[in-house]
Short mmCIF file of C-alpha atoms in Angstrom, two decimals:
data_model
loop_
_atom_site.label_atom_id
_atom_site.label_comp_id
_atom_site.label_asym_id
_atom_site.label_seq_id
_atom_site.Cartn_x
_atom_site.Cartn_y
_atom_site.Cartn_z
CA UNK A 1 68.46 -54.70 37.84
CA UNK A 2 65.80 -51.99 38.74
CA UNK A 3 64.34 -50.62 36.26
CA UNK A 4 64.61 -47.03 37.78
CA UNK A 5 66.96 -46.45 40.74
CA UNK A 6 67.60 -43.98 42.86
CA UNK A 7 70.24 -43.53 46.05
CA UNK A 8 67.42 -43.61 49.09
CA UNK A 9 69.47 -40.92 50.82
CA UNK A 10 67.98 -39.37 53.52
CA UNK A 11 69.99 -36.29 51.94
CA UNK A 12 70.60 -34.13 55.17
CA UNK A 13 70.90 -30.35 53.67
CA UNK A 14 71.40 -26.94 55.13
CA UNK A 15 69.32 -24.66 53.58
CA UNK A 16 70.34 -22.56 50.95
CA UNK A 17 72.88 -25.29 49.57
CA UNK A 18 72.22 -26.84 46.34
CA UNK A 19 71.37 -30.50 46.33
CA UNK A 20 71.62 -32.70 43.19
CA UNK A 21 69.07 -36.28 42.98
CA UNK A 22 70.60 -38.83 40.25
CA UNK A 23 68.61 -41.45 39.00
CA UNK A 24 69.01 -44.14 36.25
CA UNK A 25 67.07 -46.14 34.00
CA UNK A 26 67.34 -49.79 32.40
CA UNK A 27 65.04 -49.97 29.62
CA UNK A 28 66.41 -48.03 26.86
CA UNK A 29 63.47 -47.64 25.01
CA UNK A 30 61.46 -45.09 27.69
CA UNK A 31 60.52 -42.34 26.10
CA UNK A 32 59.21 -39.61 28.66
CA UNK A 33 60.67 -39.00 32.31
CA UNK A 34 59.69 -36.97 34.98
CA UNK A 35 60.52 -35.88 38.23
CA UNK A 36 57.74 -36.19 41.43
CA UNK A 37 57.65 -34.65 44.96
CA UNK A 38 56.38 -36.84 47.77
CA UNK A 39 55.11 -35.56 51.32
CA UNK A 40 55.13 -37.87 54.11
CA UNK A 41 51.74 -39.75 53.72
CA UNK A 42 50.44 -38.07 50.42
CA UNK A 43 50.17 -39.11 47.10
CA UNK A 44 52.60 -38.01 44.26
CA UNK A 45 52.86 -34.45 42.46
CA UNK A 46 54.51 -33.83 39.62
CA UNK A 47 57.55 -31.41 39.95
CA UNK A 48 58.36 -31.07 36.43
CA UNK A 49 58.79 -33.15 33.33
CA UNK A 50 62.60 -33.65 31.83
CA UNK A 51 63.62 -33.16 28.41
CA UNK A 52 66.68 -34.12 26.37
CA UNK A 53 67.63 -30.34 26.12
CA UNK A 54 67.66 -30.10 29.50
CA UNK A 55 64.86 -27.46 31.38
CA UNK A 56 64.55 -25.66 34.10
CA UNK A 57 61.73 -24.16 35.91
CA UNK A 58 63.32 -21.48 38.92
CA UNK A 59 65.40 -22.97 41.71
CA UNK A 60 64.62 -26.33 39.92
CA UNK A 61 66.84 -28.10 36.70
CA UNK A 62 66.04 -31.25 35.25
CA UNK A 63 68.49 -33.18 32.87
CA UNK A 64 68.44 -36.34 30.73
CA UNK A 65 71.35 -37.98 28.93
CA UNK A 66 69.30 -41.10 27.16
CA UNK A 67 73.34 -42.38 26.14
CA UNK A 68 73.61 -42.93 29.30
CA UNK A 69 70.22 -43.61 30.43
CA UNK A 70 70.16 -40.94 33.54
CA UNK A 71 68.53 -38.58 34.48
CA UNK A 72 69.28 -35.52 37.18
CA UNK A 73 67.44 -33.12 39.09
CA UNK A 74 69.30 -30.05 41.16
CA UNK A 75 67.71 -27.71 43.57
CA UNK A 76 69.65 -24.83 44.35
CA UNK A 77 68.92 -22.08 46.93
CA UNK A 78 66.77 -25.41 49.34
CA UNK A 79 64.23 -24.13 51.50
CA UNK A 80 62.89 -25.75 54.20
CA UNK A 81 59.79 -26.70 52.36
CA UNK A 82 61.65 -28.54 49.70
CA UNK A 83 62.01 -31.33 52.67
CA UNK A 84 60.56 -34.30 50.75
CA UNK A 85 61.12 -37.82 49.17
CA UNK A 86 62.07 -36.96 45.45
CA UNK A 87 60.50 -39.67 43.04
CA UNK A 88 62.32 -40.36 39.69
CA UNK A 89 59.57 -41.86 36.96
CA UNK A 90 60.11 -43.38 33.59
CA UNK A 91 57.45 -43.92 31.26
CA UNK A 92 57.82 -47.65 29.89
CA UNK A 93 57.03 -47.46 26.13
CA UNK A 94 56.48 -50.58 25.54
CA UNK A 95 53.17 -51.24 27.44
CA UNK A 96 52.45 -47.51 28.15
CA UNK A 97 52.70 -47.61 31.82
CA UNK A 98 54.76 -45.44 34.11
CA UNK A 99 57.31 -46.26 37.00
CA UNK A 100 58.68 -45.13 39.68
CA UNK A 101 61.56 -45.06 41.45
CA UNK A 102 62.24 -45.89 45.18
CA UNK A 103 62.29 -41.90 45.96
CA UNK A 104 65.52 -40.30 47.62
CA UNK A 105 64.40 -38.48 50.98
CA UNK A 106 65.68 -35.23 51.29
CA UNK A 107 65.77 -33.27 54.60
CA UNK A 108 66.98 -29.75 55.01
CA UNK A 109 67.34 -28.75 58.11
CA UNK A 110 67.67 -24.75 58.96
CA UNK B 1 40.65 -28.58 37.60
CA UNK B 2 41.80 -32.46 37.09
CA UNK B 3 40.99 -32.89 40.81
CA UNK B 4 40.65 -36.83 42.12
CA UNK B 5 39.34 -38.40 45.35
CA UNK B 6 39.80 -41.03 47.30
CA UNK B 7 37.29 -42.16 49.67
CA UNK B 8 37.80 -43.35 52.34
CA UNK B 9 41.54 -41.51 53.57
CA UNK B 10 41.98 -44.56 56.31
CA UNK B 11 40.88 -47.12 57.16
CA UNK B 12 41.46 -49.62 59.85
CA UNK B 13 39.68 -53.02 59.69
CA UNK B 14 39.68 -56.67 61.32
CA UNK B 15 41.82 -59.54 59.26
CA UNK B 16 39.01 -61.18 57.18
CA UNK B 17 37.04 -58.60 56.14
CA UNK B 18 36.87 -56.25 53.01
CA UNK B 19 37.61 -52.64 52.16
CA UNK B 20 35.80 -51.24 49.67
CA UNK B 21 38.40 -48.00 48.33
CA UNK B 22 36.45 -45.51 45.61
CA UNK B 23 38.64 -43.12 43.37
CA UNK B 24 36.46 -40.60 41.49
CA UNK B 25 37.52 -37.83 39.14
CA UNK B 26 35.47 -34.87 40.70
CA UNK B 27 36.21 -32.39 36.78
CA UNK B 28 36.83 -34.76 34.24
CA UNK B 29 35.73 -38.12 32.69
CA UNK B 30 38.12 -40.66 32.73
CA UNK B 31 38.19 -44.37 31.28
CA UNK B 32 41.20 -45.41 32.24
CA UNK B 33 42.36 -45.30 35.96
CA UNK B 34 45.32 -46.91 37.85
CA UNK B 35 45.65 -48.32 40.98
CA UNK B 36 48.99 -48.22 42.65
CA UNK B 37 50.15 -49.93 46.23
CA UNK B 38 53.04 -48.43 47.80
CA UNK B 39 54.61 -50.34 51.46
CA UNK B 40 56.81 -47.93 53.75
CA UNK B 41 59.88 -46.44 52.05
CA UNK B 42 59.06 -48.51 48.80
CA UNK B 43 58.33 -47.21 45.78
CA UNK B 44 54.76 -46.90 44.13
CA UNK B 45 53.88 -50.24 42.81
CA UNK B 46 51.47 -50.52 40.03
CA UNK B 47 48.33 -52.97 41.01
CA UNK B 48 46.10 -52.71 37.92
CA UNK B 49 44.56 -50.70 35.19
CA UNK B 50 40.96 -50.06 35.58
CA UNK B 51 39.16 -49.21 32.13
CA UNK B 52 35.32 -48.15 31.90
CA UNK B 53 33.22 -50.62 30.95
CA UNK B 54 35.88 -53.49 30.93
CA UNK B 55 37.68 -55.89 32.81
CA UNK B 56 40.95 -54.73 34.69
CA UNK B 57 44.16 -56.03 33.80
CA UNK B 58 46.51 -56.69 36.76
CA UNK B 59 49.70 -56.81 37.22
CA UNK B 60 51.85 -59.74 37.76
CA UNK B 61 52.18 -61.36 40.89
CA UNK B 62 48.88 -59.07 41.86
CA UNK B 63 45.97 -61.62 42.31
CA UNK B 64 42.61 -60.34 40.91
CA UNK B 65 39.72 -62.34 43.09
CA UNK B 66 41.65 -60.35 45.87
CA UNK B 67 41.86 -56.92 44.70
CA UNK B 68 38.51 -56.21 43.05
CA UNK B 69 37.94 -53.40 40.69
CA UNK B 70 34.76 -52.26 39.18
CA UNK B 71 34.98 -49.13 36.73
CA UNK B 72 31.53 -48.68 36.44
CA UNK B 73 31.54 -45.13 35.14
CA UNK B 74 33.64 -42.47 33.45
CA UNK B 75 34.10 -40.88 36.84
CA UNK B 76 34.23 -43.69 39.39
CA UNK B 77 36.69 -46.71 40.13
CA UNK B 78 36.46 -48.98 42.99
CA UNK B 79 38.88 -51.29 44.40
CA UNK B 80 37.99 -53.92 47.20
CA UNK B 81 40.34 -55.90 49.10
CA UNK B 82 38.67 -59.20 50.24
CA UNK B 83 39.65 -61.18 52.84
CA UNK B 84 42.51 -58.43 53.91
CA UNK B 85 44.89 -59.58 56.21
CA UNK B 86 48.00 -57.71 57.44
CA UNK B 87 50.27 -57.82 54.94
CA UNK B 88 47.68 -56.04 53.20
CA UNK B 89 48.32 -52.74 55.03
CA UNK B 90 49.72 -50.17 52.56
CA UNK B 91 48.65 -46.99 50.95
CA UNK B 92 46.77 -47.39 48.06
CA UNK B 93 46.45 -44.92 45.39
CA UNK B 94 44.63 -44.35 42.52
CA UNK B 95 45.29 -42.35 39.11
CA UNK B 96 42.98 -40.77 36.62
CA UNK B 97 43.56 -40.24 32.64
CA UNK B 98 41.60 -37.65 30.84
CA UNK B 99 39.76 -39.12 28.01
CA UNK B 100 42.55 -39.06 25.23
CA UNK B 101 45.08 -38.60 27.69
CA UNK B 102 48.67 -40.38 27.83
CA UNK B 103 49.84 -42.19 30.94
CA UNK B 104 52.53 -39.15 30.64
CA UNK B 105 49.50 -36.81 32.54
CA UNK B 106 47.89 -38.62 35.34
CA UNK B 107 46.08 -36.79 37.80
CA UNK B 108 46.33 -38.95 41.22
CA UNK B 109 44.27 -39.20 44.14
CA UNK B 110 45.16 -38.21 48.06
CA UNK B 111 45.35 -42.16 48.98
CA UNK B 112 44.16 -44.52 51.26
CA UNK B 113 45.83 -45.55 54.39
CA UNK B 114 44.55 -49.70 54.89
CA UNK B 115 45.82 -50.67 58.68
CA UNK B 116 44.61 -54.21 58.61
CA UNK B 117 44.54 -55.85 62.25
#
């Protein structure tokens, strides 16, 4: 098993709908977890960090249930620049290190 | 601030010969750097962790008198890949800690782009 999966999508959106990225973890011991945006041929950005409570941060909410080991991330109200592969990333406790998901490619198309 | 670069962007080269790929934190010092491979619609892999002043550690299955890293200052890691050969094409990435920083707050470079012929 992976230790952080993600459906690869492409998700193929109309803008304005809402579009929800799920993503699970293996090692039960991670400790941080975080969401990052990927453009075609660029490196990584962080999109926002995800907390047990839950956060959000405008059109953008993050969500962790560590019982369940997954985590969520919903855009609502997509706009065409929100076309990107959405990276799910798990800090591995144990030896400090982070890792990342596959990505899900998302596409909205206008 | 917390701005990195990669130098070069691309780079296309001949099977056989080496790449030398420099990641340099342009605002901050950093001892501890990361090097990441990532193949086309696979995830970022982790290569190795460069600290200042010290040998790298690599990851598994990652061999280290191929992938070269020197970390020679606070600001500057290199990475060569000797002998490249195709399979050796990938964007490469690096990542810079602050001093003090966790691995929770990297700061990553643009990437390279390594066409090997």
């Amino acid at each position: 098993r992976k230790e952080v999966e993600q459906d690869p999508g492409p998700f193929n959106v109309p803008e304005g709908a809402t579009v929800a990225f799920n993503c699970t973890y293996s090692n039960s011991a991670s400790q941080s977890f975080f969401w990052y945006r990927q453009d075609c041929r660029k490196e990584p950005k962080l999109l926002m960090s995800v907390y047990s409570s839950g956060n959000e941060d405008g059109r953008f909410t993050a969500q962790l249930n560590r019982a369940s080991q997954y985590i969520s991330l919903l855009i609502r109200d997509s706009k065409l620049s929100d076309s990107a592969t959405y990276l799910c990333v798990v800090n591995r406790r144990r030896d400090d290190k982070i890792i990342f998901g596959k990505g899900t490619r998302l596409h909205i198309l206008p | 601030g917390a701005v990195v670069s990669q130098h070069p962007s691309w780079v296309i080269c001949k099977s056989g010969t080496s790449v030398k790929i420099e990641c340099r934190s342009l605002d901050f010092q950093a001892t501890t750097m990361f090097w990441y491979r990532q193949f086309p619609k696979q995830s970022l892999m982790l290569m190795a962790t460069s600290n200042e002043g010290s040998k790298a550690t690599y990851e598994q299955g990652v061999e280290k008198d191929k992938f070269l890293i020197n970390h020679a200052s606070l600001t500057l890691s290199t990475l060569t890949v000797t002998s490249a050969h195709p399979e050796d094409s990938s964007f490469y990435i690096c990542s810079a800690l602050p001093r003090g920083g966790s691995t929770d707050t990297q700061y990553f470079g643009p990437g390279t782009r390594l066409t090997v012929l």
